[in-house]
Tab-separated table of C-alpha atoms in Angstrom:
chain	number	residue	atom	x	y	z
A	1	UNK	CA	5.646	-38.840	29.188
A	2	UNK	CA	8.319	-36.282	28.317
A	3	UNK	CA	10.675	-37.775	30.896
A	4	UNK	CA	10.198	-41.175	29.292
A	5	UNK	CA	10.792	-39.639	25.871
A	6	UNK	CA	14.140	-38.239	27.009
A	7	UNK	CA	15.211	-41.666	28.225
A	8	UNK	CA	14.135	-43.285	24.974
A	9	UNK	CA	15.919	-40.566	22.970
A	10	UNK	CA	19.220	-41.573	24.581
A	11	UNK	CA	18.568	-45.210	23.656
A	12	UNK	CA	17.561	-44.218	20.128
A	13	UNK	CA	20.788	-42.282	19.637
A	14	UNK	CA	22.903	-45.154	20.922
A	15	UNK	CA	21.139	-47.593	18.582
A	16	UNK	CA	20.893	-45.275	15.556
A	17	UNK	CA	23.464	-47.202	13.534
A	18	UNK	CA	21.721	-50.518	14.198
A	19	UNK	CA	18.364	-48.988	13.309
A	20	UNK	CA	19.679	-47.644	10.025
A	21	UNK	CA	21.456	-50.867	9.062
A	22	UNK	CA	18.360	-52.939	9.768
A	23	UNK	CA	16.050	-50.458	7.979
A	24	UNK	CA	13.648	-50.700	10.910
A	25	UNK	CA	13.785	-49.694	14.563
A	26	UNK	CA	16.268	-51.785	16.550
A	27	UNK	CA	14.470	-54.455	18.652
A	28	UNK	CA	15.793	-53.004	21.921
A	29	UNK	CA	14.468	-49.587	20.939
A	30	UNK	CA	11.018	-50.991	20.138
A	31	UNK	CA	10.998	-52.678	23.540
A	32	UNK	CA	11.830	-49.361	25.238
A	33	UNK	CA	9.098	-47.550	23.309
A	34	UNK	CA	6.520	-50.163	24.262
A	35	UNK	CA	7.615	-50.162	27.892
A	36	UNK	CA	7.030	-46.399	28.095
A	37	UNK	CA	3.758	-46.596	26.104
A	38	UNK	CA	5.086	-44.065	23.596
A	39	UNK	CA	3.660	-45.920	20.599
A	40	UNK	CA	0.063	-45.512	21.872
A	41	UNK	CA	-0.026	-41.882	23.021
A	42	UNK	CA	-3.027	-40.867	20.916
A	43	UNK	CA	-5.470	-43.263	22.592
A	44	UNK	CA	-8.523	-42.150	24.533
A	45	UNK	CA	-8.847	-43.049	28.202
A	46	UNK	CA	-11.393	-45.793	27.502
A	47	UNK	CA	-8.833	-47.486	25.230
A	48	UNK	CA	-6.051	-47.277	27.792
A	49	UNK	CA	-4.630	-43.869	26.926
A	50	UNK	CA	-3.966	-40.803	29.085
A	51	UNK	CA	-5.235	-38.205	26.593
A	52	UNK	CA	-2.373	-35.706	26.642
A	53	UNK	CA	-2.602	-32.483	24.667
A	54	UNK	CA	-1.552	-32.393	21.026
A	55	UNK	CA	1.494	-30.317	21.976
A	56	UNK	CA	2.569	-32.859	24.609
A	57	UNK	CA	2.347	-35.708	22.090
A	58	UNK	CA	4.367	-33.791	19.526
A	59	UNK	CA	6.975	-32.693	22.068
A	60	UNK	CA	7.520	-36.334	22.986
A	61	UNK	CA	8.039	-37.287	19.332
A	62	UNK	CA	10.307	-34.274	18.800
A	63	UNK	CA	12.405	-35.223	21.825
A	64	UNK	CA	12.865	-38.788	20.595
A	65	UNK	CA	13.840	-37.495	17.145
A	66	UNK	CA	16.664	-35.564	18.794
A	67	UNK	CA	18.129	-38.990	19.498
A	68	UNK	CA	17.262	-40.437	16.078
A	69	UNK	CA	14.931	-39.076	13.408
A	70	UNK	CA	13.604	-42.497	12.403
A	71	UNK	CA	12.581	-43.226	15.980
A	72	UNK	CA	10.823	-39.882	16.357
A	73	UNK	CA	9.108	-40.378	13.009
A	74	UNK	CA	7.748	-43.786	14.035
A	75	UNK	CA	6.455	-42.391	17.332
A	76	UNK	CA	4.689	-39.638	15.386
A	77	UNK	CA	3.108	-42.123	12.979
A	78	UNK	CA	2.017	-44.341	15.857
A	79	UNK	CA	0.405	-41.306	17.492
A	80	UNK	CA	-1.636	-40.472	14.394
A	81	UNK	CA	-2.672	-44.114	14.132
A	82	UNK	CA	-3.652	-44.503	17.781
A	83	UNK	CA	-5.800	-41.378	17.403
A	84	UNK	CA	-7.962	-43.368	15.013
A	85	UNK	CA	-8.986	-45.712	17.801
A	86	UNK	CA	-11.630	-43.134	18.697
A	87	UNK	CA	-12.909	-43.126	15.102
A	88	UNK	CA	-13.641	-46.846	15.149
A	89	UNK	CA	-16.889	-48.301	16.475
A	90	UNK	CA	-16.429	-49.297	20.125
A	91	UNK	CA	-16.087	-53.007	19.333
A	92	UNK	CA	-13.424	-52.332	16.720
A	93	UNK	CA	-11.469	-49.998	18.960
A	94	UNK	CA	-11.354	-52.628	21.675
A	95	UNK	CA	-10.299	-55.314	19.216
A	96	UNK	CA	-7.369	-53.258	17.945
A	97	UNK	CA	-6.148	-51.641	21.149
A	98	UNK	CA	-7.425	-53.604	24.178
A	99	UNK	CA	-4.116	-55.487	24.346
A	100	UNK	CA	-1.827	-52.977	26.127
A	101	UNK	CA	1.088	-54.000	23.906
A	102	UNK	CA	-0.832	-53.487	20.644
A	103	UNK	CA	0.700	-50.933	18.256
A	104	UNK	CA	-0.729	-49.538	15.026
A	105	UNK	CA	0.729	-47.845	11.954
A	106	UNK	CA	-1.198	-46.207	9.134
A	107	UNK	CA	-1.361	-45.091	5.501
A	108	UNK	CA	-4.578	-43.227	4.805
A	109	UNK	CA	-4.101	-42.736	1.070
A	110	UNK	CA	-6.870	-44.778	-0.654
A	111	UNK	CA	-4.639	-47.059	-2.726
A	112	UNK	CA	-7.029	-50.020	-2.706
A	113	UNK	CA	-10.523	-51.054	-3.635
A	114	UNK	CA	-13.117	-52.341	-1.213
A	115	UNK	CA	-16.069	-54.488	-2.203
A	116	UNK	CA	-19.031	-54.714	0.168
A	117	UNK	CA	-19.868	-58.196	1.440
A	118	UNK	CA	-22.039	-59.425	4.285
A	119	UNK	CA	-20.701	-57.989	7.534
A	120	UNK	CA	-17.933	-55.877	6.038
A	121	UNK	CA	-15.732	-55.412	2.956
A	122	UNK	CA	-13.083	-57.300	1.055
A	123	UNK	CA	-10.056	-55.179	0.244
A	124	UNK	CA	-7.367	-55.557	-2.420
A	125	UNK	CA	-4.571	-53.081	-3.002
A	126	UNK	CA	-1.011	-51.973	-2.372
A	127	UNK	CA	0.230	-49.137	-0.167
A	128	UNK	CA	3.636	-47.467	-0.056
A	129	UNK	CA	5.328	-45.696	2.858
A	130	UNK	CA	4.002	-47.952	5.623
A	131	UNK	CA	6.229	-46.458	8.319
A	132	UNK	CA	6.627	-48.664	11.365
A	133	UNK	CA	4.717	-51.608	9.934
A	134	UNK	CA	7.374	-54.136	10.958
A	135	UNK	CA	6.876	-53.424	14.667
A	136	UNK	CA	3.099	-52.869	14.432
A	137	UNK	CA	0.331	-55.378	15.058
A	138	UNK	CA	-2.262	-53.386	13.100
A	139	UNK	CA	-2.268	-50.844	10.311
A	140	UNK	CA	-4.941	-48.366	9.223
A	141	UNK	CA	-5.160	-48.429	5.418
A	142	UNK	CA	-7.157	-46.235	3.059
A	143	UNK	CA	-9.331	-47.613	0.275
A	144	UNK	CA	-12.127	-46.586	-2.082
A	145	UNK	CA	-15.608	-48.089	-1.869
A	146	UNK	CA	-18.400	-46.926	-4.140
A	147	UNK	CA	-16.721	-43.562	-4.655
A	148	UNK	CA	-16.105	-42.998	-0.930
A	149	UNK	CA	-12.765	-42.747	0.839
A	150	UNK	CA	-12.708	-45.149	3.788
A	151	UNK	CA	-10.104	-46.563	6.157
A	152	UNK	CA	-9.756	-50.100	7.504
A	153	UNK	CA	-7.900	-51.462	10.512
A	154	UNK	CA	-6.128	-54.612	9.321
A	155	UNK	CA	-3.824	-56.980	11.156
A	156	UNK	CA	-0.348	-56.742	9.668
A	157	UNK	CA	-0.167	-60.536	9.716
A	158	UNK	CA	-2.866	-60.562	7.013
A	159	UNK	CA	-0.739	-58.504	4.622
A	160	UNK	CA	2.209	-59.242	2.387
A	161	UNK	CA	5.027	-56.938	3.468
A	162	UNK	CA	7.456	-56.159	0.647
A	163	UNK	CA	11.128	-55.245	1.099
A	164	UNK	CA	11.005	-51.969	-0.835
A	165	UNK	CA	12.463	-49.456	1.628
A	166	UNK	CA	15.912	-48.767	0.162
A	167	UNK	CA	16.269	-45.011	0.533
A	168	UNK	CA	18.737	-42.215	1.156
A	169	UNK	CA	17.235	-41.164	4.486
A	170	UNK	CA	14.873	-42.184	7.282
A	171	UNK	CA	15.949	-45.739	6.597
A	172	UNK	CA	15.123	-46.871	10.109
A	173	UNK	CA	11.422	-46.096	9.690
A	174	UNK	CA	11.022	-49.324	7.711
A	175	UNK	CA	8.458	-47.624	5.462
A	176	UNK	CA	8.014	-50.587	3.151
A	177	UNK	CA	5.118	-51.416	0.810
A	178	UNK	CA	2.269	-53.655	1.945
A	179	UNK	CA	-0.218	-55.658	-0.128
A	180	UNK	CA	-3.732	-56.869	0.689
A	181	UNK	CA	-5.155	-59.671	-1.421
A	182	UNK	CA	-8.912	-59.941	-0.905
A	183	UNK	CA	-8.646	-59.337	2.850
A	184	UNK	CA	-11.962	-59.361	4.738
A	185	UNK	CA	-12.481	-56.491	7.196
A	186	UNK	CA	-15.621	-56.472	9.388
A	187	UNK	CA	-17.749	-53.342	9.707
A	188	UNK	CA	-16.544	-52.646	13.228
A	189	UNK	CA	-13.020	-52.083	11.907
A	190	UNK	CA	-14.021	-49.508	9.283
A	191	UNK	CA	-13.941	-45.719	9.654
A	192	UNK	CA	-13.681	-42.428	7.767
A	193	UNK	CA	-10.901	-39.866	8.146
A	194	UNK	CA	-12.685	-37.343	5.907
A	195	UNK	CA	-16.086	-37.053	7.644
A	196	UNK	CA	-14.816	-35.242	10.717
A	197	UNK	CA	-14.422	-36.444	14.314
A	198	UNK	CA	-16.962	-38.897	15.759
A	199	UNK	CA	-19.861	-37.629	17.850
A	200	UNK	CA	-18.969	-36.961	21.468
A	201	UNK	CA	-15.269	-36.476	20.731
A	202	UNK	CA	-13.058	-34.668	23.194
A	203	UNK	CA	-10.469	-32.004	22.368
A	204	UNK	CA	-7.766	-34.373	21.124
A	205	UNK	CA	-10.121	-35.924	18.584
A	206	UNK	CA	-11.545	-32.546	17.528
A	207	UNK	CA	-8.043	-31.250	16.758
A	208	UNK	CA	-7.708	-31.171	12.921
A	209	UNK	CA	-6.754	-34.712	11.953
A	210	UNK	CA	-4.836	-33.912	8.787
A	211	UNK	CA	-3.166	-31.037	10.604
A	212	UNK	CA	-2.067	-33.507	13.285
A	213	UNK	CA	-0.625	-35.755	10.570
A	214	UNK	CA	1.410	-32.876	9.122
A	215	UNK	CA	2.421	-31.816	12.638
A	216	UNK	CA	3.811	-35.264	13.371
A	217	UNK	CA	6.198	-34.921	10.427
A	218	UNK	CA	7.198	-31.443	11.543
A	219	UNK	CA	7.872	-32.597	15.109
A	220	UNK	CA	10.231	-35.333	13.901
A	221	UNK	CA	11.975	-32.850	11.592
A	222	UNK	CA	12.448	-30.258	14.322
A	223	UNK	CA	13.856	-32.890	16.657
A	224	UNK	CA	16.229	-34.117	13.971
A	225	UNK	CA	17.490	-30.566	13.402
A	226	UNK	CA	18.026	-30.012	17.116
A	227	UNK	CA	19.929	-33.304	17.269
A	228	UNK	CA	22.107	-32.146	14.361
A	229	UNK	CA	22.852	-28.858	16.127
A	230	UNK	CA	23.853	-30.709	19.295
A	231	UNK	CA	26.082	-33.137	17.413
A	232	UNK	CA	27.712	-30.292	15.507
A	233	UNK	CA	28.655	-28.540	18.765
A	234	UNK	CA	30.262	-31.765	19.984
A	235	UNK	CA	32.226	-31.990	16.739
A	236	UNK	CA	33.094	-28.318	16.255
A	237	UNK	CA	34.653	-27.828	19.671
A	238	UNK	CA	37.298	-30.520	19.052
A	239	UNK	CA	37.705	-30.630	15.252
A	240	UNK	CA	40.433	-28.538	13.653
A	241	UNK	CA	40.205	-28.072	9.866
A	242	UNK	CA	43.272	-29.145	7.913
A	243	UNK	CA	46.020	-26.558	8.199
A	244	UNK	CA	44.308	-24.612	10.982
A	245	UNK	CA	45.338	-24.217	14.613
A	246	UNK	CA	41.792	-23.204	15.612
A	247	UNK	CA	38.851	-25.493	16.133
A	248	UNK	CA	35.854	-25.237	13.825
A	249	UNK	CA	33.933	-23.545	16.639
A	250	UNK	CA	36.585	-20.820	16.984
A	251	UNK	CA	36.190	-19.643	13.386
A	252	UNK	CA	34.119	-16.481	12.983
A	253	UNK	CA	32.370	-17.840	9.885
A	254	UNK	CA	31.201	-20.836	11.912
A	255	UNK	CA	29.913	-18.655	14.725
A	256	UNK	CA	27.842	-16.444	12.421
A	257	UNK	CA	26.365	-19.302	10.411
A	258	UNK	CA	25.581	-21.343	13.515
A	259	UNK	CA	23.876	-18.420	15.263
A	260	UNK	CA	21.719	-17.745	12.213
A	261	UNK	CA	20.771	-21.420	12.007
A	262	UNK	CA	19.881	-21.416	15.699
A	263	UNK	CA	17.650	-18.372	15.248
A	264	UNK	CA	15.910	-19.979	12.259
A	265	UNK	CA	15.243	-23.208	14.151
A	266	UNK	CA	13.899	-21.410	17.212
A	267	UNK	CA	11.647	-19.206	15.064
A	268	UNK	CA	10.235	-22.179	13.133
A	269	UNK	CA	9.611	-24.058	16.363
A	270	UNK	CA	7.857	-21.078	17.979
A	271	UNK	CA	5.600	-20.629	14.941
A	272	UNK	CA	4.847	-24.350	14.958
A	273	UNK	CA	3.819	-24.626	18.607
A	274	UNK	CA	1.868	-21.360	18.474
A	275	UNK	CA	-0.183	-22.753	15.578
A	276	UNK	CA	-0.649	-25.997	17.546
A	277	UNK	CA	-1.904	-24.095	20.587
A	278	UNK	CA	-4.223	-21.877	18.534
A	279	UNK	CA	-5.854	-24.940	16.943
A	280	UNK	CA	-6.020	-26.723	20.318
A	281	UNK	CA	-7.830	-23.835	21.971
A	282	UNK	CA	-10.323	-23.772	19.090
A	283	UNK	CA	-10.780	-27.562	19.313
A	284	UNK	CA	-12.053	-27.149	22.873
A	285	UNK	CA	-15.235	-25.721	21.399
A	286	UNK	CA	-18.000	-27.784	19.829
A	287	UNK	CA	-17.717	-26.006	16.461
A	288	UNK	CA	-15.154	-27.207	13.873
A	289	UNK	CA	-11.734	-25.551	13.870
A	290	UNK	CA	-11.803	-22.716	11.328
A	291	UNK	CA	-10.211	-22.811	7.888
A	292	UNK	CA	-8.045	-19.888	8.963
A	293	UNK	CA	-6.541	-21.789	11.892
A	294	UNK	CA	-6.173	-25.001	9.894
A	295	UNK	CA	-4.372	-23.042	7.177
A	296	UNK	CA	-2.031	-21.477	9.732
A	297	UNK	CA	-1.287	-24.913	11.152
A	298	UNK	CA	-0.434	-26.432	7.778
A	299	UNK	CA	1.693	-23.405	6.876
A	300	UNK	CA	3.613	-23.687	10.164
A	301	UNK	CA	4.190	-27.428	9.645
A	302	UNK	CA	5.531	-26.974	6.137
A	303	UNK	CA	7.760	-24.111	7.213
A	304	UNK	CA	9.091	-26.116	10.161
A	305	UNK	CA	10.050	-29.135	8.038
A	306	UNK	CA	11.708	-27.095	5.317
A	307	UNK	CA	13.485	-24.777	7.748
A	308	UNK	CA	14.721	-27.766	9.721
A	309	UNK	CA	16.263	-29.205	6.539
A	310	UNK	CA	18.004	-25.894	5.845
A	311	UNK	CA	19.390	-25.802	9.383
A	312	UNK	CA	20.757	-29.337	9.055
A	313	UNK	CA	22.335	-28.441	5.719
A	314	UNK	CA	24.111	-25.474	7.332
A	315	UNK	CA	25.770	-27.542	10.054
A	316	UNK	CA	26.473	-30.332	7.566
A	317	UNK	CA	28.365	-27.854	5.369
A	318	UNK	CA	30.190	-26.405	8.375
A	319	UNK	CA	31.366	-29.909	9.316
A	320	UNK	CA	33.457	-30.269	6.173
A	321	UNK	CA	34.833	-33.631	5.147
A	322	UNK	CA	34.088	-35.252	8.508
A	323	UNK	CA	30.399	-35.408	7.590
A	324	UNK	CA	30.681	-37.071	4.193
A	325	UNK	CA	31.137	-40.611	5.506
A	326	UNK	CA	28.036	-42.791	5.652
A	327	UNK	CA	28.519	-43.636	9.320
A	328	UNK	CA	28.856	-39.982	10.367
A	329	UNK	CA	25.894	-38.906	12.515
A	330	UNK	CA	25.603	-35.573	10.705
A	331	UNK	CA	25.464	-37.327	7.351
A	332	UNK	CA	22.516	-39.351	8.560
A	333	UNK	CA	20.884	-36.204	9.932
A	334	UNK	CA	21.315	-34.556	6.524
A	335	UNK	CA	19.787	-37.478	4.643
A	336	UNK	CA	16.919	-37.817	7.114
A	337	UNK	CA	16.108	-34.094	6.957
A	338	UNK	CA	15.899	-34.001	3.194
A	339	UNK	CA	13.898	-37.213	2.977
A	340	UNK	CA	11.268	-35.654	5.251
A	341	UNK	CA	10.849	-32.687	2.899
A	342	UNK	CA	9.568	-35.041	0.190
A	343	UNK	CA	6.459	-35.991	2.177
A	344	UNK	CA	3.306	-34.841	0.418
A	345	UNK	CA	1.947	-33.250	3.601
A	346	UNK	CA	4.828	-30.738	3.737
A	347	UNK	CA	6.216	-30.478	0.203
A	348	UNK	CA	6.214	-27.186	-1.789
A	349	UNK	CA	2.681	-27.866	-3.039
A	350	UNK	CA	1.443	-27.110	0.495
A	351	UNK	CA	2.747	-23.564	0.154
A	352	UNK	CA	0.658	-23.191	-2.985
A	353	UNK	CA	-2.435	-24.554	-1.236
A	354	UNK	CA	-2.086	-22.348	1.832
A	355	UNK	CA	-1.157	-19.401	-0.381
A	356	UNK	CA	-4.426	-19.732	-2.268
A	357	UNK	CA	-6.369	-19.632	0.986
A	358	UNK	CA	-4.399	-16.641	2.255
A	359	UNK	CA	-5.046	-14.815	-1.020
A	360	UNK	CA	-8.755	-15.469	-0.798
A	361	UNK	CA	-8.914	-17.692	-3.884
A	362	UNK	CA	-11.422	-20.576	-4.203
A	363	UNK	CA	-9.680	-23.579	-2.639
A	364	UNK	CA	-10.590	-27.129	-1.606
A	365	UNK	CA	-9.879	-27.135	2.133
A	366	UNK	CA	-11.388	-30.432	3.328
A	367	UNK	CA	-7.976	-31.972	4.016
A	368	UNK	CA	-6.304	-28.974	5.625
């Protein structure tokens, strides 16, 4: 899987301009992702998956993000969505994922209302930030029904997809709005993301679901930062600032700042994967993963995303005027990094939430 991710990362980097211009993944890139099965890596074996570890899934997404952040982001989102195949009743899981080319996206926020009818529900609502919806056959969408938060698997063909994704960064994720107008969803395509993993789940499904969601954002951010560091080295070794006979890399100020950025990125990544492993080991047991470990995971994810943005800003600043043009790779890295920090799973509010837990204050922890 990781070998395939490296190959796709090279394709993603080569097609990054096309992806950004089109505000969705380039068709050739989508074809490569489907050919390597990297948009279905969260599936259980009975649904056609290989059941890798959480860390292996995230490393694949991180690697692809080194080529292009939007591509890594979409792989992450597809992973969180394919995980939900195990949460569906067996008939629903087969309907959504039995086709080996079937891909799903997802927005779990309950921005719709469901009304019970015979055999299922009828759903009406509008969701923002539907990353990857344009290359997905299905999407998992949250809604409210009789005071309960539920999630429905809906064919994207049944939705109205709006052209709303005009943003500073992560343009290639195609995270447009989608609208459902009285769409019928049968019972077998309904699930809950707040009631815990289904009975009989294996380790991957027992891993904290909301923690996995936050981790997917962190993995894409870490990969984007590593890609920025690599691209800066390529630039700094040949670029000479105006009026200087030395390359950017030969300047002592560059060396110090770059080394500090490298240390920060490595530290954030180590903290991230340690928290992933700690939660994974706990998920091997039948008992739920503890609040302490879930808190550590969410803290590590938030720190990784925000540190990654700082690292990208450092190399962006070191690049000088060469990075200010819209078609400069480092400018895209900068915009992508700072768009990721706005996600509600890793914004500053998460520090306040985890801080409350760490300080022993009464805190709602259901979605940690």
